[in-house]
PDB file of C-alpha atoms in Angstrom:
ATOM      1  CA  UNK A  26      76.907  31.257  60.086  1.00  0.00           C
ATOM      2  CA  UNK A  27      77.869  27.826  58.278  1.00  0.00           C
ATOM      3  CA  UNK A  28      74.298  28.286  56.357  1.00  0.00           C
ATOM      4  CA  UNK A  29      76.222  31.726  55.073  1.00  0.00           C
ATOM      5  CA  UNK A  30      79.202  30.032  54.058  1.00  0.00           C
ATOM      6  CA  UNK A  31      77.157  27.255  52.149  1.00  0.00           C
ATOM      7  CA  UNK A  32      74.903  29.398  50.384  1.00  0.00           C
ATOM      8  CA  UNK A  33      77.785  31.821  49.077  1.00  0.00           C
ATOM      9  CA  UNK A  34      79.434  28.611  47.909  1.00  0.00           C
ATOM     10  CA  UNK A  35      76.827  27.355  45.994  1.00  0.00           C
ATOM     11  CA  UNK A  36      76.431  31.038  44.250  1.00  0.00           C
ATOM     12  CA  UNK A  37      79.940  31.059  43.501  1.00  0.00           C
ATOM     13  CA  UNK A  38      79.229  27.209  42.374  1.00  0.00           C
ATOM     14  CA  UNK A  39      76.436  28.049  40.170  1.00  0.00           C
ATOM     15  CA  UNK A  40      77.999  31.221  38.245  1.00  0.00           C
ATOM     16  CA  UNK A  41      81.333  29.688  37.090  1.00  0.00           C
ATOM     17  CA  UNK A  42      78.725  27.294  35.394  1.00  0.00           C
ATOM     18  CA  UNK A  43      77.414  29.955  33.260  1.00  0.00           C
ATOM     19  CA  UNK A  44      78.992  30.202  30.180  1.00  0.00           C
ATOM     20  CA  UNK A  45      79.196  33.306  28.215  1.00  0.00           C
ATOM     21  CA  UNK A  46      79.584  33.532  24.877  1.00  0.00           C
ATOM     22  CA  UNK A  47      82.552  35.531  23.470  1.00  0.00           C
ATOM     23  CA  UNK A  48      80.907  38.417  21.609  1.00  0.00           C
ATOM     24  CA  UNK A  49      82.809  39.981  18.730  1.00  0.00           C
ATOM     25  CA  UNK A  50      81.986  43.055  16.422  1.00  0.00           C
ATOM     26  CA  UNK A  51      82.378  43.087  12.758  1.00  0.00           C
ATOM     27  CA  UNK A  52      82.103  45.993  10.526  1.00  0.00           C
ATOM     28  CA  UNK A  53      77.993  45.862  10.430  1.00  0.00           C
ATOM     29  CA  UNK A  54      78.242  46.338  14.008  1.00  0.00           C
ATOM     30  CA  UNK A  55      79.887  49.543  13.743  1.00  0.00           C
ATOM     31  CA  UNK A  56      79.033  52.056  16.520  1.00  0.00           C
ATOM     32  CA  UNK A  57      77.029  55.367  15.060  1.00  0.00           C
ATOM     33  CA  UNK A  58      79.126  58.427  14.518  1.00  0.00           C
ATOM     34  CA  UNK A  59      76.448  61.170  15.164  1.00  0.00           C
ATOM     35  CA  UNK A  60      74.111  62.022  17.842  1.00  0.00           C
ATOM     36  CA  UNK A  61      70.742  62.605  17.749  1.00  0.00           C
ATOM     37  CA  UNK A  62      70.210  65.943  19.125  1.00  0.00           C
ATOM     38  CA  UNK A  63      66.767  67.660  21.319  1.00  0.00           C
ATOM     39  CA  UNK A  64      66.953  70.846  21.860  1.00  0.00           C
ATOM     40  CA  UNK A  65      63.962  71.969  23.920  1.00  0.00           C
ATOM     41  CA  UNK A  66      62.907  75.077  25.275  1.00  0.00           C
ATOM     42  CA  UNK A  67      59.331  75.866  26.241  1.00  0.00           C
ATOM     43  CA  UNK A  68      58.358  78.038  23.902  1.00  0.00           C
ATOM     44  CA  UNK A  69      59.931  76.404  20.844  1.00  0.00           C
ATOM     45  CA  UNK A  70      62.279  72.830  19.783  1.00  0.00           C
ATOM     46  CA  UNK A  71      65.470  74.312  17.983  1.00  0.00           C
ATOM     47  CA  UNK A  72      66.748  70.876  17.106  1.00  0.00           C
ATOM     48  CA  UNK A  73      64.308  67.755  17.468  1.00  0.00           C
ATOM     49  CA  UNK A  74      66.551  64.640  16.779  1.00  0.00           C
ATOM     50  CA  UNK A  75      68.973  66.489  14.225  1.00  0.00           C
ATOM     51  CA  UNK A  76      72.695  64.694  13.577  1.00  0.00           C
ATOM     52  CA  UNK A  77      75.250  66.164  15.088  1.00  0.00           C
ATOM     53  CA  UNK A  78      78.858  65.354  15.459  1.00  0.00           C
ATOM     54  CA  UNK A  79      79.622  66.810  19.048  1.00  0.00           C
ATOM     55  CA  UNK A  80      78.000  69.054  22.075  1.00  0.00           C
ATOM     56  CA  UNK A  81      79.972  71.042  24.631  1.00  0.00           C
ATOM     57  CA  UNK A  82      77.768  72.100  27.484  1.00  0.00           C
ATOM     58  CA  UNK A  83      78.747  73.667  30.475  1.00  0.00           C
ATOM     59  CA  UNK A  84      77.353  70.943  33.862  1.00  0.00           C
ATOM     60  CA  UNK A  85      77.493  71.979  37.402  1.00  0.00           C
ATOM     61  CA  UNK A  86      80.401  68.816  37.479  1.00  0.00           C
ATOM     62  CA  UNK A  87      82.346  70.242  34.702  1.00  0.00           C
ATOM     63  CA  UNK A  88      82.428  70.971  30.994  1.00  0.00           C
ATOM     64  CA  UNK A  89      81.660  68.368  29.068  1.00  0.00           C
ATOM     65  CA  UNK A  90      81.843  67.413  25.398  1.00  0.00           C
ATOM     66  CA  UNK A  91      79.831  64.251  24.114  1.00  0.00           C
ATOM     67  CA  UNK A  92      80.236  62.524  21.311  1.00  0.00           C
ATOM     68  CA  UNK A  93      78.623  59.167  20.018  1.00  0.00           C
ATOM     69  CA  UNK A  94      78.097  56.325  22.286  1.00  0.00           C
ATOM     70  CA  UNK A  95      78.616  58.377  25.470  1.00  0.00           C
ATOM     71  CA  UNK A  96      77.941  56.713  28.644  1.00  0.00           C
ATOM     72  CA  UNK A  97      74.453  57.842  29.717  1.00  0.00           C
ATOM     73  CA  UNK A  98      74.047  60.226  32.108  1.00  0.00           C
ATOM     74  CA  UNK A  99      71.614  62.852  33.382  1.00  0.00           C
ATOM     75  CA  UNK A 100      73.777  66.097  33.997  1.00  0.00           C
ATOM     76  CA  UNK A 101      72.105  69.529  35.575  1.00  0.00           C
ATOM     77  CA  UNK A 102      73.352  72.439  33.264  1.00  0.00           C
ATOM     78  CA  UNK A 103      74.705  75.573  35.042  1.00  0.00           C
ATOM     79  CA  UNK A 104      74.275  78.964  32.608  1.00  0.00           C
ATOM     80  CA  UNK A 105      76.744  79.333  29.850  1.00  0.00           C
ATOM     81  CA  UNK A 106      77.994  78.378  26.405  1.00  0.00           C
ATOM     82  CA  UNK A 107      76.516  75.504  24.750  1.00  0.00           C
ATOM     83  CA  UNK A 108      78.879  74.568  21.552  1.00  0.00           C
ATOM     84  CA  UNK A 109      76.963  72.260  19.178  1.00  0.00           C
ATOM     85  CA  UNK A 110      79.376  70.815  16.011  1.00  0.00           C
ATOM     86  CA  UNK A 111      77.135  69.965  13.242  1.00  0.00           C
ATOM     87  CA  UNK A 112      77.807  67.076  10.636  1.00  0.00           C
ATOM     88  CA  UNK A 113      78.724  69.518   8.121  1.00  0.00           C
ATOM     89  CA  UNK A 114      81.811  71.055  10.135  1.00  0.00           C
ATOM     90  CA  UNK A 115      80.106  74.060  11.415  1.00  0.00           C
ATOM     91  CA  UNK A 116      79.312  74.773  14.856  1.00  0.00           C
ATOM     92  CA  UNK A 117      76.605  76.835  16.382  1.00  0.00           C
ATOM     93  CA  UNK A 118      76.517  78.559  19.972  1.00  0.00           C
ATOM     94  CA  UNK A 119      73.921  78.947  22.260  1.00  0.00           C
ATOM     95  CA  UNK A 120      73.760  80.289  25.406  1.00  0.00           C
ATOM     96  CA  UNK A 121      71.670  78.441  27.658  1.00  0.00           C
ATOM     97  CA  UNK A 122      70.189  79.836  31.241  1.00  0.00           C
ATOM     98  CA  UNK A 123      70.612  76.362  33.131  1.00  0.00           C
ATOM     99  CA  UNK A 124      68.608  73.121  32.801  1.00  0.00           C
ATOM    100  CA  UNK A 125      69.497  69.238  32.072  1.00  0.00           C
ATOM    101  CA  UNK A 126      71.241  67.413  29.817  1.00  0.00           C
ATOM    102  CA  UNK A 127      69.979  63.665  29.451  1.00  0.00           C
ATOM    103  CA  UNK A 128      72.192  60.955  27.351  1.00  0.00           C
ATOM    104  CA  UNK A 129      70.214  57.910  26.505  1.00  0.00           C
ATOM    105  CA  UNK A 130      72.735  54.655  25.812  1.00  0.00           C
ATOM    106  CA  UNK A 131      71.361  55.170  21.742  1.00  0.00           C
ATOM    107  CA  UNK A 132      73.862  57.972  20.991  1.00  0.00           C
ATOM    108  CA  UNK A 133      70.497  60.528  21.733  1.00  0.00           C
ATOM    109  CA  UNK A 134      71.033  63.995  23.841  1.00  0.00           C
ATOM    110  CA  UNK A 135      68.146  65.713  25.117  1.00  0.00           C
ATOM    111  CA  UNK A 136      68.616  69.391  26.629  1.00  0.00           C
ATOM    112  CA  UNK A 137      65.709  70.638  28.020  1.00  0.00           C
ATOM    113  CA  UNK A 138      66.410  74.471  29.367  1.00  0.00           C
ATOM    114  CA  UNK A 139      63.880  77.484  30.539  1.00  0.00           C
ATOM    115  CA  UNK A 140      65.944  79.706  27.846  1.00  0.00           C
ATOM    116  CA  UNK A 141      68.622  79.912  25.689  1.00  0.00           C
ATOM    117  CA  UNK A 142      69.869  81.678  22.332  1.00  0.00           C
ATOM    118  CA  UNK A 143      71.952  81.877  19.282  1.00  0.00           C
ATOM    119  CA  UNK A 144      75.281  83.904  20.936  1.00  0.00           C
ATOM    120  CA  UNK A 145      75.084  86.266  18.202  1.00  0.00           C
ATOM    121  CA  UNK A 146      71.895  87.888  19.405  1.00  0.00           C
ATOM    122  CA  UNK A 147      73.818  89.470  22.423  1.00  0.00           C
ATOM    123  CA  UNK A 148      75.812  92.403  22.234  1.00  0.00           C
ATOM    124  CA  UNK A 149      78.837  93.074  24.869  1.00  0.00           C
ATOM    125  CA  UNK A 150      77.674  96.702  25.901  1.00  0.00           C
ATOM    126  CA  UNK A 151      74.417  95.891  26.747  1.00  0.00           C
ATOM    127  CA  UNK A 152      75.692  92.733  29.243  1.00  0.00           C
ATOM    128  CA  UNK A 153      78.037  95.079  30.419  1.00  0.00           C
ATOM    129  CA  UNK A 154      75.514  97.834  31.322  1.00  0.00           C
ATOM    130  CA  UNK A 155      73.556  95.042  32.961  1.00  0.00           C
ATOM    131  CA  UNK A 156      76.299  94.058  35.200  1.00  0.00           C
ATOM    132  CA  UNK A 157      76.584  97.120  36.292  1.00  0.00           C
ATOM    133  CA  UNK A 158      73.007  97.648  37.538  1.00  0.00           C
ATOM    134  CA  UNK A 159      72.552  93.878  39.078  1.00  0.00           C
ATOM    135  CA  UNK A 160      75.463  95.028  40.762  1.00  0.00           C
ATOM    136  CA  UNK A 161      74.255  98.363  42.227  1.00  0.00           C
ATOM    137  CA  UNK A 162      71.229  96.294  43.340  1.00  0.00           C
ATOM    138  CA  UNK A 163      73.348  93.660  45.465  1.00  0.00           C
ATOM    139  CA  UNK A 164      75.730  96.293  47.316  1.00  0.00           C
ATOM    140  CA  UNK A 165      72.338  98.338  47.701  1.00  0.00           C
ATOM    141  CA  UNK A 166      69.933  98.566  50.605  1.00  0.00           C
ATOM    142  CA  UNK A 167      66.781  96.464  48.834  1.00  0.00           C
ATOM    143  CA  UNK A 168      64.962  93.950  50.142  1.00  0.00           C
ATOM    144  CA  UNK A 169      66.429  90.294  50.462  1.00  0.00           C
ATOM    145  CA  UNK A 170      64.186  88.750  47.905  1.00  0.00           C
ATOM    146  CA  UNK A 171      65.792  92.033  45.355  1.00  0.00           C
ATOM    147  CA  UNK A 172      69.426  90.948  46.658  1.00  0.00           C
ATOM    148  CA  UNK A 173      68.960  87.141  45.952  1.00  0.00           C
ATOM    149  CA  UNK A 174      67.668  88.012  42.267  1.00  0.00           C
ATOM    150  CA  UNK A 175      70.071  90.164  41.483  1.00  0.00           C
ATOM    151  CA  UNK A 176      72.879  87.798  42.825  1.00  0.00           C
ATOM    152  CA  UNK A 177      71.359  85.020  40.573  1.00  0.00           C
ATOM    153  CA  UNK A 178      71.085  87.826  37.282  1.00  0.00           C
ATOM    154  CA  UNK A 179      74.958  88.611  38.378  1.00  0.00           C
ATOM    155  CA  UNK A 180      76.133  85.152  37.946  1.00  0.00           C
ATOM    156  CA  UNK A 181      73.726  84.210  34.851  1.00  0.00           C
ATOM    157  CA  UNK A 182      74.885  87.727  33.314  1.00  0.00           C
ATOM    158  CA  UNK A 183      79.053  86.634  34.407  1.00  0.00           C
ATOM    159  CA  UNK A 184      78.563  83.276  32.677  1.00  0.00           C
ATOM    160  CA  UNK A 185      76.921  85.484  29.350  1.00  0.00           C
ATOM    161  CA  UNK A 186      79.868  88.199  29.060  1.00  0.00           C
ATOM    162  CA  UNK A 187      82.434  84.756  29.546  1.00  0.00           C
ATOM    163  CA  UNK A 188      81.189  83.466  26.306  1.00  0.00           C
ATOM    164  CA  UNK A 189      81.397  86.425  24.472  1.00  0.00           C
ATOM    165  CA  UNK A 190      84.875  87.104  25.263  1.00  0.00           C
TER     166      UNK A 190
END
């Protein structure tokens, strides 16, 4: 045990020896203001390392919105609204079945999803009328595998009229 004590000693010894020098930013250093955006489905890139100023995207922790120099993270996206804010003060919606969002410590956001669209291709009526049905199917007498789809199209569907409220 007194082997223990002497080793953690000389650790403790040997770091307050290291000196570290006191690092200061000036205004070259400045952080970036924009991130570089991926946007990747399978069929098609809609953004491939584009500027942006901001992304909202809807994670199975939370809602998040990052900006530059977020801390990097790799986030699984649940379906819903993904709000991108572009560097010339527009924004442009997407919604976005599920997938992952990956933030790499350069201020670079990769979402990789199985589908999304622009929010303006769906119209309420038509999510509506597909409620419905998905619904019919998981009160019904179907098989499981039918009931387990149609519970999954129920919440993707939920998440879809949400955003166009």
């Amino acid at each position: 045990m007194s082997a223990l004590r002497i080793a953690r000693a000389a650790a403790r010894v040997r770091l307050m020896g290291i000196k570290v020098p006191l690092q200061r930013r000036s205004y070259a250093d400045a952080l970036p203001d924009k991130i570089k955006l991926t946007l990747a489905l399978p069929h098609q890139a809609i953004y491939k390392s584009t500027d942006v100023v901001q992304v909202n995207l809807p994670a199975e922790s939370g809602e998040m919105g990052i900006l530059a120099n977020h801390i990097p993270s790799i986030e699984q996206l649940k379906p819903g609204l993904v709000e991108i804010i572009e560097e010339a003060g527009g924004s442009k919606q997407f919604f976005l079945s599920g997938g992952f969002a990956i933030v790499q410590p350069n201020s670079s956001l990769s979402l990789n999803a199985v589908e999304g669209y622009p929010l303006e291709d769906f119209s309420a009526e038509a999510v509506r009328s597909q409620i419905t049905e998905a619904q019919k199917i998981t009160s019904g007498s179907g098989s499981q595998q039918d009931i387990e789809e149609a519970k999954i199209e129920l919440e993707v569907l939920e998440s879809l009229q949400a955003a166009l409220k």
